[in-house]
mmCIF file of C-alpha atoms in Angstrom:
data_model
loop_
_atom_site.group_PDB
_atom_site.id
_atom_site.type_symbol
_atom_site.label_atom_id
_atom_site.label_comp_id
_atom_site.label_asym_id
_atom_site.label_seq_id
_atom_site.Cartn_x
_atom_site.Cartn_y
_atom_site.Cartn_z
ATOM 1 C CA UNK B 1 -46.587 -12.469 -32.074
ATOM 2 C CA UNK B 2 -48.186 -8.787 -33.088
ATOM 3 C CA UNK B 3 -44.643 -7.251 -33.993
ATOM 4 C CA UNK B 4 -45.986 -3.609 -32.878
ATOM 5 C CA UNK B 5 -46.292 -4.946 -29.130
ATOM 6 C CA UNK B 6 -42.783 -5.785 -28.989
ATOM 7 C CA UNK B 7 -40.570 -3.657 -26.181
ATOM 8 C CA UNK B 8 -37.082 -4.194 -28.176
ATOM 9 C CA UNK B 9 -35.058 -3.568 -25.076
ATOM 10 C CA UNK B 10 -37.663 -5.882 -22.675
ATOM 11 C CA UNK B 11 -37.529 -8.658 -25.223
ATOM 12 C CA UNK B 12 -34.225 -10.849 -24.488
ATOM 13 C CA UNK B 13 -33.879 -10.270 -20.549
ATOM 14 C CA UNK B 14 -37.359 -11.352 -20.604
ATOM 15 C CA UNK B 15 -36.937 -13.854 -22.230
ATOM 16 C CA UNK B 16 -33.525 -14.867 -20.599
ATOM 17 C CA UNK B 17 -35.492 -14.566 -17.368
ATOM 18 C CA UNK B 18 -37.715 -16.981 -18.421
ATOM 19 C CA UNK B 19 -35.325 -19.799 -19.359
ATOM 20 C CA UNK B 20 -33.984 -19.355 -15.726
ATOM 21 C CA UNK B 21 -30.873 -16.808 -16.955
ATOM 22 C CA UNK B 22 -29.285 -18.902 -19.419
ATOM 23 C CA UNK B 23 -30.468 -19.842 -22.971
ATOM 24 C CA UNK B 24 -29.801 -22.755 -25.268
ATOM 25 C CA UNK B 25 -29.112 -22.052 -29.284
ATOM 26 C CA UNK B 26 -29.287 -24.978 -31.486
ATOM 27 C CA UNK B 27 -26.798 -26.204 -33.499
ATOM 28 C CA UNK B 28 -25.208 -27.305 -37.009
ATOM 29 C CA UNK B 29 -27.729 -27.957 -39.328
ATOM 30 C CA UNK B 30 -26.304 -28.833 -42.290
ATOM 31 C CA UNK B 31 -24.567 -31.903 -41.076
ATOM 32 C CA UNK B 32 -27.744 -33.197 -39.593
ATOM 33 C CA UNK B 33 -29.370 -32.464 -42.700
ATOM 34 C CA UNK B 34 -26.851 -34.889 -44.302
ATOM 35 C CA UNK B 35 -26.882 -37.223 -41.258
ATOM 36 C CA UNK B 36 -30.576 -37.911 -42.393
ATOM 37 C CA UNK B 37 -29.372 -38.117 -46.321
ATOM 38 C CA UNK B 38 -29.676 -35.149 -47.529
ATOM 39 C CA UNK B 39 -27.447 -34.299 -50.591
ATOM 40 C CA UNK B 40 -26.381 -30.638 -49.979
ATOM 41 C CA UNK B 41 -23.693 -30.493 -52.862
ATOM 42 C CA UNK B 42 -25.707 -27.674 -54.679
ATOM 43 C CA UNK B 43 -25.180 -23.465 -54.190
ATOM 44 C CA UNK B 44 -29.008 -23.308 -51.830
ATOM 45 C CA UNK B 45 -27.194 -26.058 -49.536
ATOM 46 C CA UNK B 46 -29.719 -26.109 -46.905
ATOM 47 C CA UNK B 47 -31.948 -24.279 -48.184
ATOM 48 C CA UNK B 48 -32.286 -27.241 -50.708
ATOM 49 C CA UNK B 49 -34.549 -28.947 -48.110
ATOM 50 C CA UNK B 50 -36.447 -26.681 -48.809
ATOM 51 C CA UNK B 51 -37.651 -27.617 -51.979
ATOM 52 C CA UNK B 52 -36.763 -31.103 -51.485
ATOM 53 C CA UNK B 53 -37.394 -33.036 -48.019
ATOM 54 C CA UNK B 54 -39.176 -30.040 -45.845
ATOM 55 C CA UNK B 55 -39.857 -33.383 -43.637
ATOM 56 C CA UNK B 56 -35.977 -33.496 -43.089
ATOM 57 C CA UNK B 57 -35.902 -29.919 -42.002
ATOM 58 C CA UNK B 58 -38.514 -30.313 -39.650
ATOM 59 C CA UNK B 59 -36.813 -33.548 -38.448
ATOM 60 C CA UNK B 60 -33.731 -31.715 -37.304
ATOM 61 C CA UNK B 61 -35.613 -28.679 -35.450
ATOM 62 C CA UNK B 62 -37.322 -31.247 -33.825
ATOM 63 C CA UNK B 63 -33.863 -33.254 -32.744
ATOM 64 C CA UNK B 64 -32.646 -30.124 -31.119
ATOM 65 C CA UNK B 65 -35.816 -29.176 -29.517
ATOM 66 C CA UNK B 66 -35.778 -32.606 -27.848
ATOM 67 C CA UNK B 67 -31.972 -31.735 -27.128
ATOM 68 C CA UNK B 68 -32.950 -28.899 -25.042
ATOM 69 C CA UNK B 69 -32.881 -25.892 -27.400
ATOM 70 C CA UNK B 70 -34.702 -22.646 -26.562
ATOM 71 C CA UNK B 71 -33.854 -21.179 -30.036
ATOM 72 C CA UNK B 72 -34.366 -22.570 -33.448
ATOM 73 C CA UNK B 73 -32.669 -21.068 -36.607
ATOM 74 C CA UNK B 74 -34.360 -21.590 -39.881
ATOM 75 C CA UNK B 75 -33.246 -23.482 -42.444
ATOM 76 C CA UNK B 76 -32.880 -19.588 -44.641
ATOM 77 C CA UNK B 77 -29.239 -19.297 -43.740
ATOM 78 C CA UNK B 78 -28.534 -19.563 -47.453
ATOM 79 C CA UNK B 79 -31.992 -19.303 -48.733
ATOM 80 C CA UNK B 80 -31.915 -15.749 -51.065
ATOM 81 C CA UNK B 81 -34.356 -14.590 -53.785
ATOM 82 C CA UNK B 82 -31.330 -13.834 -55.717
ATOM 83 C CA UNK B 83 -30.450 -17.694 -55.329
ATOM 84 C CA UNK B 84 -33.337 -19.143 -55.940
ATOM 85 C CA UNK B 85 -34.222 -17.040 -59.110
ATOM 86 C CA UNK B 86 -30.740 -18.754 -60.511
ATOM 87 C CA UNK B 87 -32.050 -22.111 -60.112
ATOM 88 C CA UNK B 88 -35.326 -21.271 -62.068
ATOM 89 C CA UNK B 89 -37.988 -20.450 -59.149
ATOM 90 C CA UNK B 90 -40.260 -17.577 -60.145
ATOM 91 C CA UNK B 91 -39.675 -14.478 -57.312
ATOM 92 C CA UNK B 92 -43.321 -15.250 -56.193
ATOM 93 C CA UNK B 93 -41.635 -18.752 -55.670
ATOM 94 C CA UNK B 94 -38.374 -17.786 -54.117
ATOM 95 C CA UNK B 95 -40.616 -15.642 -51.666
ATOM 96 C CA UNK B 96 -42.838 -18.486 -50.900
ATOM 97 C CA UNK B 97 -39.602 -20.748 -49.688
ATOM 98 C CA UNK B 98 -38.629 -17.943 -47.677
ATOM 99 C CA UNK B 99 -42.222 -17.757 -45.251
ATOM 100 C CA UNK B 100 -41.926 -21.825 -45.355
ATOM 101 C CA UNK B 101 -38.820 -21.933 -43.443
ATOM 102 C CA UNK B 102 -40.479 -19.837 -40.887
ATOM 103 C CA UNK B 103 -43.619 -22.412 -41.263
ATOM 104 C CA UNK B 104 -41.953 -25.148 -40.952
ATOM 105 C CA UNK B 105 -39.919 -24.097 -37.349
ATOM 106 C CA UNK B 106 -42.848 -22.769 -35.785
ATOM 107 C CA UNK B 107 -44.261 -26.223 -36.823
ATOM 108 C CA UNK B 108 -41.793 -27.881 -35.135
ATOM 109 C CA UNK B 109 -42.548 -26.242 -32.174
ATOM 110 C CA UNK B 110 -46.218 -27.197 -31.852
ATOM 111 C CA UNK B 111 -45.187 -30.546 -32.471
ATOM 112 C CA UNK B 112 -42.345 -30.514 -29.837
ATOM 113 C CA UNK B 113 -45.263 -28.807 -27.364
ATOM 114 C CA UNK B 114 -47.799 -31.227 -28.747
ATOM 115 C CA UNK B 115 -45.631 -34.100 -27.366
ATOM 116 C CA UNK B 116 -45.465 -32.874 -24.108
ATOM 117 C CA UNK B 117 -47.437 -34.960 -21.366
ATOM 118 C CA UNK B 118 -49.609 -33.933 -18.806
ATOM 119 C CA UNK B 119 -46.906 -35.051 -16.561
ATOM 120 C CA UNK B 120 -44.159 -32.309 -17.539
ATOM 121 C CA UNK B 121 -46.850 -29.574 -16.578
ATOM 122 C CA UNK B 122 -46.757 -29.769 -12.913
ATOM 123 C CA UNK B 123 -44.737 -26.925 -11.876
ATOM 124 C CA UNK B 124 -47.119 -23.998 -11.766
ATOM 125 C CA UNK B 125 -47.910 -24.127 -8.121
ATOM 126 C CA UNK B 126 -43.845 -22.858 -8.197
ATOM 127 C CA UNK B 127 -43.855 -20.029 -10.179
ATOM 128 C CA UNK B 128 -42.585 -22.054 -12.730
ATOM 129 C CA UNK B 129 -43.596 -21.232 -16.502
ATOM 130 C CA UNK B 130 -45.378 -24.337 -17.558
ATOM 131 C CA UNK B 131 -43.705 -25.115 -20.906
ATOM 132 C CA UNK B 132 -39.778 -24.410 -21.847
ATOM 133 C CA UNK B 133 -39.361 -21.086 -23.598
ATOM 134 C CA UNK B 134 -38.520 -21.597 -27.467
ATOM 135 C CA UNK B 135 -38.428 -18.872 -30.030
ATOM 136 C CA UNK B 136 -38.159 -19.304 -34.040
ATOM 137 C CA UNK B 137 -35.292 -17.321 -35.365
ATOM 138 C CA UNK B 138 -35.107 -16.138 -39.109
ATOM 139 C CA UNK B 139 -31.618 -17.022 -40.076
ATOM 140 C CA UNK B 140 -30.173 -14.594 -42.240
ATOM 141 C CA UNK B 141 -26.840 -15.649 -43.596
ATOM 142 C CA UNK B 142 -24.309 -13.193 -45.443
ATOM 143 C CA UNK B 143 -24.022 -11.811 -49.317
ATOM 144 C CA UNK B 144 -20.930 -14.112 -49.123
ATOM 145 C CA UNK B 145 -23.037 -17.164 -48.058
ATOM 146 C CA UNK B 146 -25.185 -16.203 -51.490
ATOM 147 C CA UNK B 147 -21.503 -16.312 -53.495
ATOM 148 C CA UNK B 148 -20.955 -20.183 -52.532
ATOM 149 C CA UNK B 149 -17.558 -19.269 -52.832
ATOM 150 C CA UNK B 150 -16.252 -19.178 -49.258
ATOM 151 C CA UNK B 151 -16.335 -16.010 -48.899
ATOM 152 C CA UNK B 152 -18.444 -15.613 -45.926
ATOM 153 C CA UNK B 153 -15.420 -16.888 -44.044
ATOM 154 C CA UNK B 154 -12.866 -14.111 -45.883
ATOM 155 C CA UNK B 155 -14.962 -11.304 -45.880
ATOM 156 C CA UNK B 156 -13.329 -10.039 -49.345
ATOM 157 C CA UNK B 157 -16.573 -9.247 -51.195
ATOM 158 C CA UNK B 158 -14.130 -6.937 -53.478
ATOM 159 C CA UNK B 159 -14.260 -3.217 -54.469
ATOM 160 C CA UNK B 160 -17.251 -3.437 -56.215
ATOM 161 C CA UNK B 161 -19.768 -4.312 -53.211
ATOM 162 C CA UNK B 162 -20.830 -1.222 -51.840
ATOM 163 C CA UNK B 163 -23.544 -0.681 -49.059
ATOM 164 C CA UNK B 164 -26.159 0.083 -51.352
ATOM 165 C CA UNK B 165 -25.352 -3.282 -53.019
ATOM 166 C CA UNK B 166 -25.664 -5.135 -49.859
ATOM 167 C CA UNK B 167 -28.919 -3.463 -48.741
ATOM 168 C CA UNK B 168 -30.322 -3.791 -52.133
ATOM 169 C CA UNK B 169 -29.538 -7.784 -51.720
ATOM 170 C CA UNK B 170 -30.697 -7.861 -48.934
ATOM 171 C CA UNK B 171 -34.035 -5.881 -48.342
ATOM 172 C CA UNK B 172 -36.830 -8.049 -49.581
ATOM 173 C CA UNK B 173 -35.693 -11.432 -48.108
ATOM 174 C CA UNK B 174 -35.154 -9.351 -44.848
ATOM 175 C CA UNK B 175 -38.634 -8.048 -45.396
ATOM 176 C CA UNK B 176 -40.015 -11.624 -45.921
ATOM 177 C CA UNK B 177 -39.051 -13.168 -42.947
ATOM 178 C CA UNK B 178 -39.419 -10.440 -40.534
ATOM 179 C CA UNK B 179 -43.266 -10.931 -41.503
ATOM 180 C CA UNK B 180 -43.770 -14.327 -41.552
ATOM 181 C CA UNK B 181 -44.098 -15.342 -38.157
ATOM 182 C CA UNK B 182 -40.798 -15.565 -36.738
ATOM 183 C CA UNK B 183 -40.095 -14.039 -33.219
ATOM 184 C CA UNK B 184 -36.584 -12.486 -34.270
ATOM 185 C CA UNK B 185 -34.081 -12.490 -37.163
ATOM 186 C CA UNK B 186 -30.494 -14.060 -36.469
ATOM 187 C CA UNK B 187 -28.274 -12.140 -38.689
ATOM 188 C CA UNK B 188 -25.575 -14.754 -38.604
ATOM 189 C CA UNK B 189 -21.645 -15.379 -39.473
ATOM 190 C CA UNK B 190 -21.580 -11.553 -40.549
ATOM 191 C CA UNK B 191 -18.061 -11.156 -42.191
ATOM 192 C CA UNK B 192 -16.858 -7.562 -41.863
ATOM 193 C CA UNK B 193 -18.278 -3.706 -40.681
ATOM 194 C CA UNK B 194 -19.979 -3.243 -44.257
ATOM 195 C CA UNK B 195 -22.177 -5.562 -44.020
ATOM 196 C CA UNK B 196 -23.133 -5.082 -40.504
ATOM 197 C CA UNK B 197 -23.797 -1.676 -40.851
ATOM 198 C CA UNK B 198 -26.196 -2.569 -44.200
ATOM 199 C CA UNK B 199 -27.975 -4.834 -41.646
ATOM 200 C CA UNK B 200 -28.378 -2.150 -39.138
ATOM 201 C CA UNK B 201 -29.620 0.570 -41.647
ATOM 202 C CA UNK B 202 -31.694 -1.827 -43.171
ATOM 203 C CA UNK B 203 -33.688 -2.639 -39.865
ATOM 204 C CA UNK B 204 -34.303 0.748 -39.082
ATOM 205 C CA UNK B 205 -35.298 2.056 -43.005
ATOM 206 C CA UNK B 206 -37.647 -0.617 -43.464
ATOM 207 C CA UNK B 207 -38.718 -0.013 -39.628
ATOM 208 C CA UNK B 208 -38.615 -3.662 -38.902
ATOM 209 C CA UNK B 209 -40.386 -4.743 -35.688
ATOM 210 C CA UNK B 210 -38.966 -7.904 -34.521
ATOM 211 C CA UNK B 211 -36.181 -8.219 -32.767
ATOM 212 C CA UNK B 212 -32.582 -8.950 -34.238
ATOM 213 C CA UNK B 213 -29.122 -10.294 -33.165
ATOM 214 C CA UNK B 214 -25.753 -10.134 -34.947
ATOM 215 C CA UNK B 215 -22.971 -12.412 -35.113
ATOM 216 C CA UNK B 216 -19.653 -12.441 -36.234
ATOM 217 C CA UNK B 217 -17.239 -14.806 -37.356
ATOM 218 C CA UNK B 218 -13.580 -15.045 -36.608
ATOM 219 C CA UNK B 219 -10.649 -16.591 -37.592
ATOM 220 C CA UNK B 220 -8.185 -15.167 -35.048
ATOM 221 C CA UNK B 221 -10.037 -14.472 -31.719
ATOM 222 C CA UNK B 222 -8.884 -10.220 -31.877
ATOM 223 C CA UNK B 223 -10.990 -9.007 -35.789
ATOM 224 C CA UNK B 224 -13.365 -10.748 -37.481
ATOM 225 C CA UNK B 225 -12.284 -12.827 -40.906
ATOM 226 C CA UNK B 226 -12.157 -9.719 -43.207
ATOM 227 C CA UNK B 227 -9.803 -7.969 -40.670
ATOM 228 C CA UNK B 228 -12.114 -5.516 -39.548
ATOM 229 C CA UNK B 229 -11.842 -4.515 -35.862
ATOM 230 C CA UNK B 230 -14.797 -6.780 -33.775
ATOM 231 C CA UNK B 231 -14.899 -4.043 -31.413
ATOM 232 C CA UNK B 232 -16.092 -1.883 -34.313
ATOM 233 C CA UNK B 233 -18.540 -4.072 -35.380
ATOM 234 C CA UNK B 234 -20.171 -4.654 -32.113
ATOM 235 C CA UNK B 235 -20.708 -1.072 -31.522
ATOM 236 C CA UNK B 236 -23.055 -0.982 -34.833
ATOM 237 C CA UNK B 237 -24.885 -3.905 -33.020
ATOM 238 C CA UNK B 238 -24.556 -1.734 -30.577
ATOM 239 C CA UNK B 239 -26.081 1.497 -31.633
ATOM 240 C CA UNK B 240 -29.050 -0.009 -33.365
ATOM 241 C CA UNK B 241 -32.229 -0.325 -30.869
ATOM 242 C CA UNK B 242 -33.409 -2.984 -32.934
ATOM 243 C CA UNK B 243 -30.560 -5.182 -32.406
ATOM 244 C CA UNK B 244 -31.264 -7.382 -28.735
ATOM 245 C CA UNK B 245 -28.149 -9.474 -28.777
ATOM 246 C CA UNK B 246 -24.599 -9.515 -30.168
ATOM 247 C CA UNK B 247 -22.541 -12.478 -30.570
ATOM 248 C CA UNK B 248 -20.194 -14.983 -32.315
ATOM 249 C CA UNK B 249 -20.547 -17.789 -34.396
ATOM 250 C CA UNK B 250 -18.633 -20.529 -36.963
ATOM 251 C CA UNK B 251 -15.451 -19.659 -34.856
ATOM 252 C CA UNK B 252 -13.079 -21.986 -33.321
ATOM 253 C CA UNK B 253 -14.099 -22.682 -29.840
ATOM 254 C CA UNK B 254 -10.359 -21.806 -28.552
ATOM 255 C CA UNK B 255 -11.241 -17.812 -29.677
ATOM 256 C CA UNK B 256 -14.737 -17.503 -27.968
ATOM 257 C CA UNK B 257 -13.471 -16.298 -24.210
ATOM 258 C CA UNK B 258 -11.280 -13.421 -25.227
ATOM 259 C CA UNK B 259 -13.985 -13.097 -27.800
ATOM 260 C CA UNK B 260 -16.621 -12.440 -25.233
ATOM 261 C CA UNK B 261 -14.622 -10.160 -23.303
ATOM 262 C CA UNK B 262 -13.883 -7.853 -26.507
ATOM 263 C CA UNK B 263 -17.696 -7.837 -26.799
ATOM 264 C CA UNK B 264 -17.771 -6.771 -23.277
ATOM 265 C CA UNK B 265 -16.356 -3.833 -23.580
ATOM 266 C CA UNK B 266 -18.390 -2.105 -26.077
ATOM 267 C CA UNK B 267 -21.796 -3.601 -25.725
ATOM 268 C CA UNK B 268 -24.566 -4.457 -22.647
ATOM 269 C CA UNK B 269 -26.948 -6.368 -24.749
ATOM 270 C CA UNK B 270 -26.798 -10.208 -23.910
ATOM 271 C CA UNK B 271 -24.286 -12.136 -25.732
ATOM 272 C CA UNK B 272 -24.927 -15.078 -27.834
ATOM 273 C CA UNK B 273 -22.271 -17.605 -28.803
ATOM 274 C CA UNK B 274 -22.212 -20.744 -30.837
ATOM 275 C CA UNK B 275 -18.594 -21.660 -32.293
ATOM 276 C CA UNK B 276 -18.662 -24.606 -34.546
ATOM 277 C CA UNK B 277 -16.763 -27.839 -34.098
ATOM 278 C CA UNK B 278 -13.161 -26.156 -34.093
ATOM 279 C CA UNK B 279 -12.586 -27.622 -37.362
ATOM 280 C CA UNK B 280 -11.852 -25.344 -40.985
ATOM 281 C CA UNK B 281 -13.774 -24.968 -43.934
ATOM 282 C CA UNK B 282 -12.097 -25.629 -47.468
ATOM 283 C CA UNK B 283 -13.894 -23.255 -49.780
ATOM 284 C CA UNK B 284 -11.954 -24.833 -52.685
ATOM 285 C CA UNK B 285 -12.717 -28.312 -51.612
ATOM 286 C CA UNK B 286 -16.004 -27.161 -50.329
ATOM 287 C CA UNK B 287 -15.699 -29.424 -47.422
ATOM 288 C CA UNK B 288 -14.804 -29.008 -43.487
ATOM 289 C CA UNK B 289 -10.862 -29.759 -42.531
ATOM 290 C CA UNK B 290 -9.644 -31.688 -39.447
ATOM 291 C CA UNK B 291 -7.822 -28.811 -37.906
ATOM 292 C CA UNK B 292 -8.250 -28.242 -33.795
ATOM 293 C CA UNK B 293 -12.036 -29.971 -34.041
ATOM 294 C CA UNK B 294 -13.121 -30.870 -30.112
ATOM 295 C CA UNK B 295 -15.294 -33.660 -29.067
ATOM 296 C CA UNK B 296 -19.116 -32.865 -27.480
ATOM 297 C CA UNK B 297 -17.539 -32.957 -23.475
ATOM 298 C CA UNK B 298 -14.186 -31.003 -24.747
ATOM 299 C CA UNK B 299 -16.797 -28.352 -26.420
ATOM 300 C CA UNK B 300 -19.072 -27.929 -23.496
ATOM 301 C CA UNK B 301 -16.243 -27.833 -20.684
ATOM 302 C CA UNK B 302 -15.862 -24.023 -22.186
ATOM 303 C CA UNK B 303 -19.162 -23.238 -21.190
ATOM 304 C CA UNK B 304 -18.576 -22.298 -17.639
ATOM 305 C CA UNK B 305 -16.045 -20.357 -18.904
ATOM 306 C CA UNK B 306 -17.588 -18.362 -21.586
ATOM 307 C CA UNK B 307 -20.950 -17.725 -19.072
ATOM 308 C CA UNK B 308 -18.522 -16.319 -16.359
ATOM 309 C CA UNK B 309 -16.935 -14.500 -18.841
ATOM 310 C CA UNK B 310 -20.363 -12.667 -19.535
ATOM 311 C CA UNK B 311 -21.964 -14.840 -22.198
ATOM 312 C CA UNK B 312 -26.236 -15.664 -21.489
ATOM 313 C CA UNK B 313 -27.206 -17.572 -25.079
ATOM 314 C CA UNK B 314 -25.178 -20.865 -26.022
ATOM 315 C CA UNK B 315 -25.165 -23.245 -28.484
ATOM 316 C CA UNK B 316 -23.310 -24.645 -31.842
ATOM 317 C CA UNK B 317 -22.595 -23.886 -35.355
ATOM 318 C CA UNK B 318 -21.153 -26.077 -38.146
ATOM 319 C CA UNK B 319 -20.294 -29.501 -37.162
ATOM 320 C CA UNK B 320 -22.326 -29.537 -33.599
ATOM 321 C CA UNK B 321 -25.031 -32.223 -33.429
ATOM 322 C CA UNK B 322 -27.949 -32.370 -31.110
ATOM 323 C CA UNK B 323 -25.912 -34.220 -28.405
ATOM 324 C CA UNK B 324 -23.927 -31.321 -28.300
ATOM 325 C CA UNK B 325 -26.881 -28.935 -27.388
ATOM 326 C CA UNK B 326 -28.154 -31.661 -24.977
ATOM 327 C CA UNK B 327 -24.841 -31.740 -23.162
ATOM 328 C CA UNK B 328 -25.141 -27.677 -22.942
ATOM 329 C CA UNK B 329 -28.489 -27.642 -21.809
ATOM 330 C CA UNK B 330 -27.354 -30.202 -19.028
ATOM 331 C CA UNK B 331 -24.396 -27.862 -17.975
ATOM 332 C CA UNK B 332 -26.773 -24.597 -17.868
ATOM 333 C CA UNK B 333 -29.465 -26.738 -16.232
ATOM 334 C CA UNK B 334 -27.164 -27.338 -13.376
ATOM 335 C CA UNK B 335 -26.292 -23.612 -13.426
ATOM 336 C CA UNK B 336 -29.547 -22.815 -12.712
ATOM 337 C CA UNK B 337 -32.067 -23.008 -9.514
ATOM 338 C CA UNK B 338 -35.510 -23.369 -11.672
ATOM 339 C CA UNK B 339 -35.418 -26.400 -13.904
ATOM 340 C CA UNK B 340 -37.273 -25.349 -16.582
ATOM 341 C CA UNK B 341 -34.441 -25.878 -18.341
ATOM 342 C CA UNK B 342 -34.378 -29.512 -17.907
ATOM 343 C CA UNK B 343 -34.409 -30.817 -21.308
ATOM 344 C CA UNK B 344 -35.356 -34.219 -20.240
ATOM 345 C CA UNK B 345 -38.921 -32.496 -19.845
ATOM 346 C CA UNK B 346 -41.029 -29.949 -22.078
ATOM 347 C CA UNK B 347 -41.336 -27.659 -19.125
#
């Protein structure tokens, strides 16, 4: 995609029209990662793959493309040239890992399109576009998510993080992956207002030309984890042409309607939701707590919900598995008169 012919405020209701109104976000990728056996007990978690079993990575964009996804996140979520640089990659390296993630997702999607049979093609003659809609996304996790420390889901990056600090971390990975093929970068589980507004200065200093969306995270349905008003935060999203989408993610399903509605109020970009399994992470056990966790039908009853409630991009975050994506895509299939979002089919 030439990133000087995209129409930022075109780009996602085009591209919402074109998946019938409703659009399907994959989901946790870590646990399929281990699912396949993948050891993630490192500070790159994912991002590990990258080194290690790029095969694996692939593996799981293609189990959620088959699910019915119309947007895969790369495995970059905590992929950093600060963090690789610790483990002894050269910055030439570190950079390297960063375009591969893009690589290997837009891989995945020839190969999901590859697969697709002559049979799956036939409705043209309807107006129909031949082929489901998928985009790569360049995941883009928090400074927190760099720490390894849990505090992506606190917020509390301390007195000594300032916005410079955060765009400075920030600015060449952000750089990377907005050139290397993706067609938009998922800012994702943003923590609190600083860092939101380094993403949102960022895009527009180094005059980015993809797309973006941010999402929050939320422990209590009202302010995202570091307290910070979500209301506040959205508006940055908000204010920022670059910025197509706002949203939530890793948030207990339970918050994401009153969630949506605080969203609502303050921005008309599409929002994006994709809670994770309801369950809480540890950060001093390092490990995901049986709290309020719902199973795949309990999760996707709230989707009827959460789309009358204004929501147009859904899918799953920590803990969610490809059956949960292909249960959404059902629900949204049904929701919708084309079926191009069948995702029994390619189409």
């Amino acid at each position: 995609m030439v990133s000087g012919s995209i129409d930022h405020s075109l780009f996602m209701p085009d591209f919402l029209h074109n998946c019938g109104g409703f659009a399907v976000v994959d989901g946790g990728f870590a646990t399929e990662l281990e699912r396949h056996g993948a050891d993630l007990n490192d500070p790159l978690w994912s991002a590990k793959c990258l080194v290690t079993s790029p095969h694996l990575v692939r593996r799981v964009h293609l189990d959620y493309l088959d699910a019915g996804a119309n947007i895969i996140a790369t495995a970059s979520y905590q992929a950093t040239i600060q963090g690789f640089e610790a483990k002894g990659f050269s910055t030439e390296e570190a950079e390297g890992l960063l375009r591969r993630s893009v690589e290997i997702a837009c891989e995945a999607r020839d190969v999901y399109y590859d697969r697709c049979t002559k049979d799956s093609w036939d409705l043209i003659d309807k107006g129909i576009t031949s082929r489901r809609p998928v985009l790569v996304a360049a995941s883009v996790g928090s400074y927190g998510a760099y720490l390894a420390d849990g505090s992506e889901y606190s917020g509390n990056y301390g007195d000594a993080i300032s916005l410079k600090t955060l765009k400075d971390f920030h600015r060449r990975r952000v750089q990377i992956l907005a050139n290397s093929g993706a067609d938009l970068i998922a800012f994702e589980t943003i923590p609190n207002k600083l860092e939101a507004k380094a993403y949102a200065e960022l895009l527009e200093e180094e005059e980015i030309n993809i797309p973006a969306w941010f999402s929050f995270n939320s422990k209590d349905g009202i302010n995202v984890v570091s307290g910070d008003s979500i209301l506040e935060c959205a508006s940055i999203a908000e204010s920022c042409n670059r910025v197509v989408s706002v949203g939530i993610n890793c948030t207990a399903p339970r918050f994401i309607h009153g969630l949506i509605l605080s969203l609502r109020k303050v921005t008309n970009k599409p929002v994006i939701i994709y809670p994770n399994s309801g369950e809480t992470y540890d950060a001093s056990r390092k490990e995901w707590v049986q709290s309020t966790g719902v199973r795949e039908e309990d999760f996707v009853s709230y989707i009827g919900k959460w789309r009358d409630a204004g929501a147009s991009l859904f899918g799953g975050c920590c803990r969610t598995t490809p059956n949960t994506i292909r249960a959404i895509s059902r629900v949204l299939s049904n929701k919708c008169p084309q079926p191009s979002l069948n995702p029994e089919t390619c189409v």
